[in-house]
Tab-separated table of C-alpha atoms in Angstrom:
chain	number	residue	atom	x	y	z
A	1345	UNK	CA	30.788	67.000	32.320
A	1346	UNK	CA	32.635	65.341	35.491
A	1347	UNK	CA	32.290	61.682	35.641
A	1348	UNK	CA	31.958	61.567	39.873
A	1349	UNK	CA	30.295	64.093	42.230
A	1350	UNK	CA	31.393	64.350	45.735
A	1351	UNK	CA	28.769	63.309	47.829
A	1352	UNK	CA	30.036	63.296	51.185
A	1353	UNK	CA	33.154	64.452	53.233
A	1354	UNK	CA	34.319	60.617	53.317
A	1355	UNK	CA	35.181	60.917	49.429
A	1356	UNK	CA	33.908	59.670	46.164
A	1357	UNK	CA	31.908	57.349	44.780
A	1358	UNK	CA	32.958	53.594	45.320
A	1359	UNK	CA	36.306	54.635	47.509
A	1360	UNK	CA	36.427	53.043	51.174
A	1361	UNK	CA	36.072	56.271	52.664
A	1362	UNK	CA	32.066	55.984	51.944
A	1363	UNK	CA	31.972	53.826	55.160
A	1364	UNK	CA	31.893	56.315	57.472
A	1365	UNK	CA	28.558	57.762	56.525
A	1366	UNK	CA	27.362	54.639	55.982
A	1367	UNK	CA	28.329	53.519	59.751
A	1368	UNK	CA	25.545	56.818	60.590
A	1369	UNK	CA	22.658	54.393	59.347
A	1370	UNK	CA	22.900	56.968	55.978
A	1371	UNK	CA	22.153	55.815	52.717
A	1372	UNK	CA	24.300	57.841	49.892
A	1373	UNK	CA	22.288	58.524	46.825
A	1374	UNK	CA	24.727	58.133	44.103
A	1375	UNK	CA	24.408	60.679	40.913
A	1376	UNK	CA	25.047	59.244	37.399
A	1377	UNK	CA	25.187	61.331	34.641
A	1378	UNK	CA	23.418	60.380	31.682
A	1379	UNK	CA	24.208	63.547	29.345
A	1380	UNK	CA	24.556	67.408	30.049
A	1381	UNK	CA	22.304	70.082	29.818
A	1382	UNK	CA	23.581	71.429	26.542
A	1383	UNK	CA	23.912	68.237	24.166
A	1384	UNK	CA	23.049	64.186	24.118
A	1385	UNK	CA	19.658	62.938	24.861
A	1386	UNK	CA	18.950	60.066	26.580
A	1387	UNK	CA	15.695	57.940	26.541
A	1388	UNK	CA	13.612	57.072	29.570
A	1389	UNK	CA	13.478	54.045	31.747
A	1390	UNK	CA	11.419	51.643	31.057
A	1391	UNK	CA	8.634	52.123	32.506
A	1392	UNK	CA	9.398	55.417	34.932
A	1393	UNK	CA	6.397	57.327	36.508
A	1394	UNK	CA	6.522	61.134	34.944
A	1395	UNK	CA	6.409	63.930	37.616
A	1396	UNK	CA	6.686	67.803	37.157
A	1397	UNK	CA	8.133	70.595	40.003
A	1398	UNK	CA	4.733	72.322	41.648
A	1399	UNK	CA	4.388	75.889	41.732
A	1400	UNK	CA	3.529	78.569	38.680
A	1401	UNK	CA	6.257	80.970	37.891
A	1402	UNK	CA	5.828	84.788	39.338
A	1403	UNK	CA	7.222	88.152	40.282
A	1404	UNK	CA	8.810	88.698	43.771
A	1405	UNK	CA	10.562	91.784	44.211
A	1406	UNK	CA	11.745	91.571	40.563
A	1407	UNK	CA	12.574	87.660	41.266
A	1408	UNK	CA	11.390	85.372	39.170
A	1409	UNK	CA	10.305	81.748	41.033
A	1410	UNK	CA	12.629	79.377	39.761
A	1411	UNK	CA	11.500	76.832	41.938
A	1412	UNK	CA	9.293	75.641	44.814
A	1413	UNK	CA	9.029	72.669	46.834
A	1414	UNK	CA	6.359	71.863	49.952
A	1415	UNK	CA	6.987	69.015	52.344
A	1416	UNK	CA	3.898	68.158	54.449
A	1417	UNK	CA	4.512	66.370	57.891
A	1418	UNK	CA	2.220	65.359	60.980
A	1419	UNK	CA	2.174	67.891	63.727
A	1420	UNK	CA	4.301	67.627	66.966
A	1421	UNK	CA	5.937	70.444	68.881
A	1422	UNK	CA	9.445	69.531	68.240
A	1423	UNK	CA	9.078	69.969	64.393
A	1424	UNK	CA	7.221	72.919	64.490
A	1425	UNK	CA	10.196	74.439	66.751
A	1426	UNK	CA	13.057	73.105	65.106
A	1427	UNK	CA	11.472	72.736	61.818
A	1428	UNK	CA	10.979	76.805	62.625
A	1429	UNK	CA	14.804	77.514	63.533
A	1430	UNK	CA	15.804	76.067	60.703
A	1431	UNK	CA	13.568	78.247	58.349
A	1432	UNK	CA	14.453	81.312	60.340
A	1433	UNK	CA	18.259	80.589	59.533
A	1434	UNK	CA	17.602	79.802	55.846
A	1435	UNK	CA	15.042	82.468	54.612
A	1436	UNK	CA	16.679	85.308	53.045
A	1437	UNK	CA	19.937	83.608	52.140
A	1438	UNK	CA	21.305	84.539	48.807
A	1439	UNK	CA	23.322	82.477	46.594
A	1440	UNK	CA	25.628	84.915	43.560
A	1441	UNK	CA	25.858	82.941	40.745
A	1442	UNK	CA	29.047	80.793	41.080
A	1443	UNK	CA	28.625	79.646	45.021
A	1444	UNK	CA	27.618	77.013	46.850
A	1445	UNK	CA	24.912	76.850	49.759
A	1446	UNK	CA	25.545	74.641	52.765
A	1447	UNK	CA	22.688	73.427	54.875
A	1448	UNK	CA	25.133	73.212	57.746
A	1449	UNK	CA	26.865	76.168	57.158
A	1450	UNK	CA	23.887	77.803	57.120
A	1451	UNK	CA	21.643	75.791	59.783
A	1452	UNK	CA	25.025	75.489	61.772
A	1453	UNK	CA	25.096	72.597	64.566
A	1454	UNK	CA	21.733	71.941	65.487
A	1455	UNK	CA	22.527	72.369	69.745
A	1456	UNK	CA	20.250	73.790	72.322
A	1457	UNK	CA	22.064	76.822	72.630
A	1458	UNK	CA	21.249	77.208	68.919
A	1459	UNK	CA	17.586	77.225	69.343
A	1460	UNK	CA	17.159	73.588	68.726
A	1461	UNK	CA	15.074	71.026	71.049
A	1462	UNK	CA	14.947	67.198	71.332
A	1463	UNK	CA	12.844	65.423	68.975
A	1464	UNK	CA	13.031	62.183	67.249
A	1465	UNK	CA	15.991	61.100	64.683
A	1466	UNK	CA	17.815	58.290	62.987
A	1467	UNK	CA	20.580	55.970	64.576
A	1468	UNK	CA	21.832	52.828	63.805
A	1469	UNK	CA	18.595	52.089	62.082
A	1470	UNK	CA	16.750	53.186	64.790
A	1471	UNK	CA	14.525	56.151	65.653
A	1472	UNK	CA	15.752	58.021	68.778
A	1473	UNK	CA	15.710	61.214	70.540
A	1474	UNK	CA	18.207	64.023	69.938
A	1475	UNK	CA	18.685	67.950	69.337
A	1476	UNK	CA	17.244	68.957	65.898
A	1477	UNK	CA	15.294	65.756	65.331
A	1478	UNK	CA	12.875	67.018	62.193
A	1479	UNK	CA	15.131	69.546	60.105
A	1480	UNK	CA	15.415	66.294	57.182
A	1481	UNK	CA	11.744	68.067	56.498
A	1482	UNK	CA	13.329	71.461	55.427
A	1483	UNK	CA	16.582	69.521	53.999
A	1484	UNK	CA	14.323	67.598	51.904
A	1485	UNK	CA	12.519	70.640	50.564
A	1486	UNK	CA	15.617	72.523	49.814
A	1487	UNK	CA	16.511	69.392	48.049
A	1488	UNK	CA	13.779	69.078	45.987
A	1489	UNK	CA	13.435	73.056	45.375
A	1490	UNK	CA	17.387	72.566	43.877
A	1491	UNK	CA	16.444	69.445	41.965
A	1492	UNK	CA	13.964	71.164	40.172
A	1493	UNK	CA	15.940	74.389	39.596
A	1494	UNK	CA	18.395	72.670	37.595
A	1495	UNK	CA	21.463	73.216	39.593
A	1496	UNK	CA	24.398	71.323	40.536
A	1497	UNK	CA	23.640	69.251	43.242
A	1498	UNK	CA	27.022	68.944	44.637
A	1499	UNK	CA	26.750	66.775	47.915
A	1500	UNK	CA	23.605	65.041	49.643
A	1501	UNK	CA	22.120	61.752	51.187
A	1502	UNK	CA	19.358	59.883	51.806
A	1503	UNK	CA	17.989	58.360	55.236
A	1504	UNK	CA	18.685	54.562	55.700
A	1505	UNK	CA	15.265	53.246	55.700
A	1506	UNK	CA	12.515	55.200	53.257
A	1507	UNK	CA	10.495	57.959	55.233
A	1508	UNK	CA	6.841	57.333	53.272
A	1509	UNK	CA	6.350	61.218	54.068
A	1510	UNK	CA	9.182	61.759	51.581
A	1511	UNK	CA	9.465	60.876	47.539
A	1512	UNK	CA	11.567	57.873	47.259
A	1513	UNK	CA	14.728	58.356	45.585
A	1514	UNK	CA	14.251	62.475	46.041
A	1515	UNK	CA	14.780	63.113	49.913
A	1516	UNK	CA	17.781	64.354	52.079
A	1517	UNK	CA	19.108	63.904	55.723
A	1518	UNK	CA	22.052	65.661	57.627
A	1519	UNK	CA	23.960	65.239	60.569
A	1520	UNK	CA	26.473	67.682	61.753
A	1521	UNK	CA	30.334	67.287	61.080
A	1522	UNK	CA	29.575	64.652	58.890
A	1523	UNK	CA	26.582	64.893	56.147
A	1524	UNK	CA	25.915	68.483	54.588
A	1525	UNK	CA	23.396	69.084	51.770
A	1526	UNK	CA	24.906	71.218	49.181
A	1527	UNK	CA	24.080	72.573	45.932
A	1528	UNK	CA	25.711	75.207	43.336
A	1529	UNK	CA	24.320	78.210	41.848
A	1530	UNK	CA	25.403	77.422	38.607
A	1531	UNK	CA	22.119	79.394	36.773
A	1532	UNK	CA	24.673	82.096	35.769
A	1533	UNK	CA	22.586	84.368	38.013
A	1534	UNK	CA	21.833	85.191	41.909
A	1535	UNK	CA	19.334	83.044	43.543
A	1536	UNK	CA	17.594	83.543	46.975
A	1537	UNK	CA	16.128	81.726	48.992
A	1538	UNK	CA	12.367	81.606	51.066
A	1539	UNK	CA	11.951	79.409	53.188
A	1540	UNK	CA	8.369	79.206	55.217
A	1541	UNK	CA	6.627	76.760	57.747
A	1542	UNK	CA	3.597	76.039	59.644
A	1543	UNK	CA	2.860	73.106	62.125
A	1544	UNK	CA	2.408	70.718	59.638
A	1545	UNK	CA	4.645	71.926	56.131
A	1546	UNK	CA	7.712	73.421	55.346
A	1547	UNK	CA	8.338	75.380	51.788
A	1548	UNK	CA	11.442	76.269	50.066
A	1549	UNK	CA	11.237	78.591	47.125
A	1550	UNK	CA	14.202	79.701	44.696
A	1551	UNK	CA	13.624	83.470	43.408
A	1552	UNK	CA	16.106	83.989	40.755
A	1553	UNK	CA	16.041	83.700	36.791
A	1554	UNK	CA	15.072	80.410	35.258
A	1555	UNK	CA	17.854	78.405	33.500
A	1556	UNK	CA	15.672	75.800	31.969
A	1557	UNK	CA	11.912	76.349	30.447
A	1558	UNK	CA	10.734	73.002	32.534
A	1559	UNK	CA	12.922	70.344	35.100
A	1560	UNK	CA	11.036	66.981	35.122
A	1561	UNK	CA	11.518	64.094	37.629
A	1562	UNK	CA	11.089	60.416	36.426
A	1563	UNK	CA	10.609	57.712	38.950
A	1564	UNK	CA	11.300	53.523	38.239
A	1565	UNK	CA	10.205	51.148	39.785
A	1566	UNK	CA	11.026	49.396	42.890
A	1567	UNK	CA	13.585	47.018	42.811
A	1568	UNK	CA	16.225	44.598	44.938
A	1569	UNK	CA	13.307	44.381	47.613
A	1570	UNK	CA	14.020	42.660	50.910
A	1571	UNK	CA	11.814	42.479	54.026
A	1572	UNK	CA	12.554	44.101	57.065
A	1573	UNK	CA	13.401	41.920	60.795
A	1574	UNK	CA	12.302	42.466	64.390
A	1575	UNK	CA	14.151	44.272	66.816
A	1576	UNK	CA	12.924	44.002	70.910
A	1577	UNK	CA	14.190	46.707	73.226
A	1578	UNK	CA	13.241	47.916	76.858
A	1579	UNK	CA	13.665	51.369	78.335
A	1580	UNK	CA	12.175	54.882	78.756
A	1581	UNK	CA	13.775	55.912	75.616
A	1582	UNK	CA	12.905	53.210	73.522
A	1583	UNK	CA	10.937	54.240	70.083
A	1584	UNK	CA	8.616	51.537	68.914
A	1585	UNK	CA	8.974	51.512	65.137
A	1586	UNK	CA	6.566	50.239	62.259
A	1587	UNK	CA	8.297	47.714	59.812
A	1588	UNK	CA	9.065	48.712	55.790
A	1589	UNK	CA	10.337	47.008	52.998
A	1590	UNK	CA	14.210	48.375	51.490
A	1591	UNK	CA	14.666	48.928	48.163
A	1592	UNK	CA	16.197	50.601	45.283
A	1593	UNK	CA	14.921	53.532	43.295
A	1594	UNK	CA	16.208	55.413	40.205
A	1595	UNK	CA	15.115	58.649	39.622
A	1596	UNK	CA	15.907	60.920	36.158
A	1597	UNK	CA	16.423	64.670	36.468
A	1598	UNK	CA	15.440	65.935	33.252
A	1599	UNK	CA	15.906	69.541	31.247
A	1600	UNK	CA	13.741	71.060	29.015
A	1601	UNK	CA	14.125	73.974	26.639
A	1602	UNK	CA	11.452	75.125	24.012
A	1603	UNK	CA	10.294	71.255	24.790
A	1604	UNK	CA	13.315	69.625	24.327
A	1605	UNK	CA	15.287	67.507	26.144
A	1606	UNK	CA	18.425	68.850	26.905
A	1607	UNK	CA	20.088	66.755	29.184
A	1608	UNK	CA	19.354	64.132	31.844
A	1609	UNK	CA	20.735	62.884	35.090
A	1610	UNK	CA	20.306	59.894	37.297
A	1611	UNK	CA	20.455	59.277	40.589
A	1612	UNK	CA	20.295	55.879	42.720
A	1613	UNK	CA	18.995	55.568	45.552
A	1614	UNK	CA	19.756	52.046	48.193
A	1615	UNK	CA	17.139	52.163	51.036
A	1616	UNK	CA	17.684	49.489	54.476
A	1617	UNK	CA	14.293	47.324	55.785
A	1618	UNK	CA	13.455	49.540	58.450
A	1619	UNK	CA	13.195	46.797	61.137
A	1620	UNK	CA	10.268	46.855	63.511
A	1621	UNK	CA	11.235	47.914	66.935
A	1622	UNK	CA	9.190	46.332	69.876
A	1623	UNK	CA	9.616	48.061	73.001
A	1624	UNK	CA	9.226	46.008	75.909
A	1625	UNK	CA	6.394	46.193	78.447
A	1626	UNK	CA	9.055	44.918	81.375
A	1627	UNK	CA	11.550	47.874	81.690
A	1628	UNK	CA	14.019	44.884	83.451
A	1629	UNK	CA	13.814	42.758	80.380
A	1630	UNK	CA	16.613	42.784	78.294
A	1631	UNK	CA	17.101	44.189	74.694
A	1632	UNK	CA	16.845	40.997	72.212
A	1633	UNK	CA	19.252	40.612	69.321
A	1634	UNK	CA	18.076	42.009	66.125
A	1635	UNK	CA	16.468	39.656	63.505
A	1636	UNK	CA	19.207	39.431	60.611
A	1637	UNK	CA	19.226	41.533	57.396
A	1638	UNK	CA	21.988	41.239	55.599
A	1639	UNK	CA	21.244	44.287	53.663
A	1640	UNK	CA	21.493	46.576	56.859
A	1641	UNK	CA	25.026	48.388	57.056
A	1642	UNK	CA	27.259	47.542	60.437
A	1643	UNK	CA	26.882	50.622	63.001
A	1644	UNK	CA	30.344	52.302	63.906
A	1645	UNK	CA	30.587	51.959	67.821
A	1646	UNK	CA	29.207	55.613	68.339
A	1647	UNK	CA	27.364	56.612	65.171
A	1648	UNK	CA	26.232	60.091	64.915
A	1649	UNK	CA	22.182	60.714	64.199
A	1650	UNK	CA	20.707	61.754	61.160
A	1651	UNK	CA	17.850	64.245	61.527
A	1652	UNK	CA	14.721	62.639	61.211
């Protein structure tokens, strides 16, 4: 059992390097072991919410569903196109036992001359308009379907602020060059992948052969809550933004065989306030200094976007 899992292309957990995704406005959900899936048991948090992966096992083409995972969004037509691409690059891929799948390596920059239109993402705590603004929908799924297959989730991260669209602690952003979402196929056996979407959801499904009877999610409570500030802007771009709380949020991933624990893993999850944005009626008015948080992390001069 490793100790650390790289997260990001900055480096490991706790080294300096970690403060060039946070400079994107990313928060890094950190991945604690707490036992493997073949020995020690560990007991639940106090007082953690149980949840289950959705989705009854059946035959596909001699595939077994491993695992399937539905995120539901509201309806604009810059997700359903790039929230489309996306799925049109994923479905079909197939992961031998062994690998690792890449979002990006997969997705692959997420330009116009990719098949990718403006819609509405994350920087420097803000939302703001940019090529391939929705895909955190079919990252998030993939996320989720991998979480509940039981494999290695090898490098991922969280947006800033919490997304209430999303289940806290469980979600995943990327941005290009800088934040992939990766997992291992380390089931012992080939997995692919199907990915679907309408207007409104996106599903990711694993077809494979199941390595554990049952993969459990456990949710504590929120803690380390602080209350967001006000931001005022001006412009034609400017995104007026609702205000949430930031927080922390440990989640278990837990393995079952024959209805036994077999292992369990943690992850930790640090969300920003998401400041309200006002946008100003006067397009000659001025942009306002931000009300102080001193939770928010420092932007880097030109921070790159996380897909929204």
């Amino acid at each position: 059992m490793r100790s650390a899992h790289r997260l990001t292309d900055h480096g490991r957990i706790g080294l300096p390097a970690m403060t060039g995704a946070a400079a994107l406005g990313l928060c890094l959900t950190l991945l604690i072991p707490a036992g493997d899936a073949s020995g020690a048991e560990a007991p639940a948090p106090a007082g953690a919410a149980a949840g289950r992966a959705s989705g009854a096992a059946g035959a596909v083409a001699g595939l077994q569903e491993v695992s399937s995972f539905t995120v539901h969004f509201p309806a604009a037509p810059y997700r359903t196109a790039n929230i489309g691409r996306a799925v049109e690059l994923i479905n079909g891929s197939v992961v031998p036992a062994g690998q690792t799948w890449s979002f990006n390596g997969t997705v692959g920059e997420r330009t116009r001359e990719n098949g990718f239109v403006d819609g509405i993402m994350i920087n420097d705590g803000r939302y703001v308009k940019a090529p391939g603004g929705g895909v955190s929908s079919v990252a998030t799924a993939m996320y989720n379907a991998a979480f509940f297959a039981g494999v290695d989730l090898v490098e991922h991260g969280a947006h800033s602020f919490y997304i209430e669209r999303y289940p806290e602690g469980r979600e995943a952003t990327v941005a290009w060059g800088t934040l992939d979402l990766r997992w291992r196929n380390d089931s012992g056996h080939s997995l692919t992948v199907r990915a679907e979407s309408t207007d409104t959801s996106v599903t990711i499904t694993l077809l494979g052969t199941k390595k554990y009877d049952e993969v459990r999610a456990t949710q504590g409570p929120r803690t380390n809550v602080t209350a967001p500030g006000v931001r005022r802007a001006s412009g034609p771009d400017c995104e007026a933004q609702t205000p949430l709380e930031g927080f922390d949020v440990a989640v278990d991933r837990v393995f079952v065989r024959q209805d036994r624990e077999v292992g369990r893993q943690t992850f930790r999850t640090h969300y920003t306030p998401r400041d309200e944005v006002v946008c100003a009626v006067d397009p000659t008015q001025s942009p306002s200094p931000a009300s102080p948080s001193p939770t928010v992390v420092p932007a880097s001069p030109s921070p790159s976007p996380s897909a929204g």
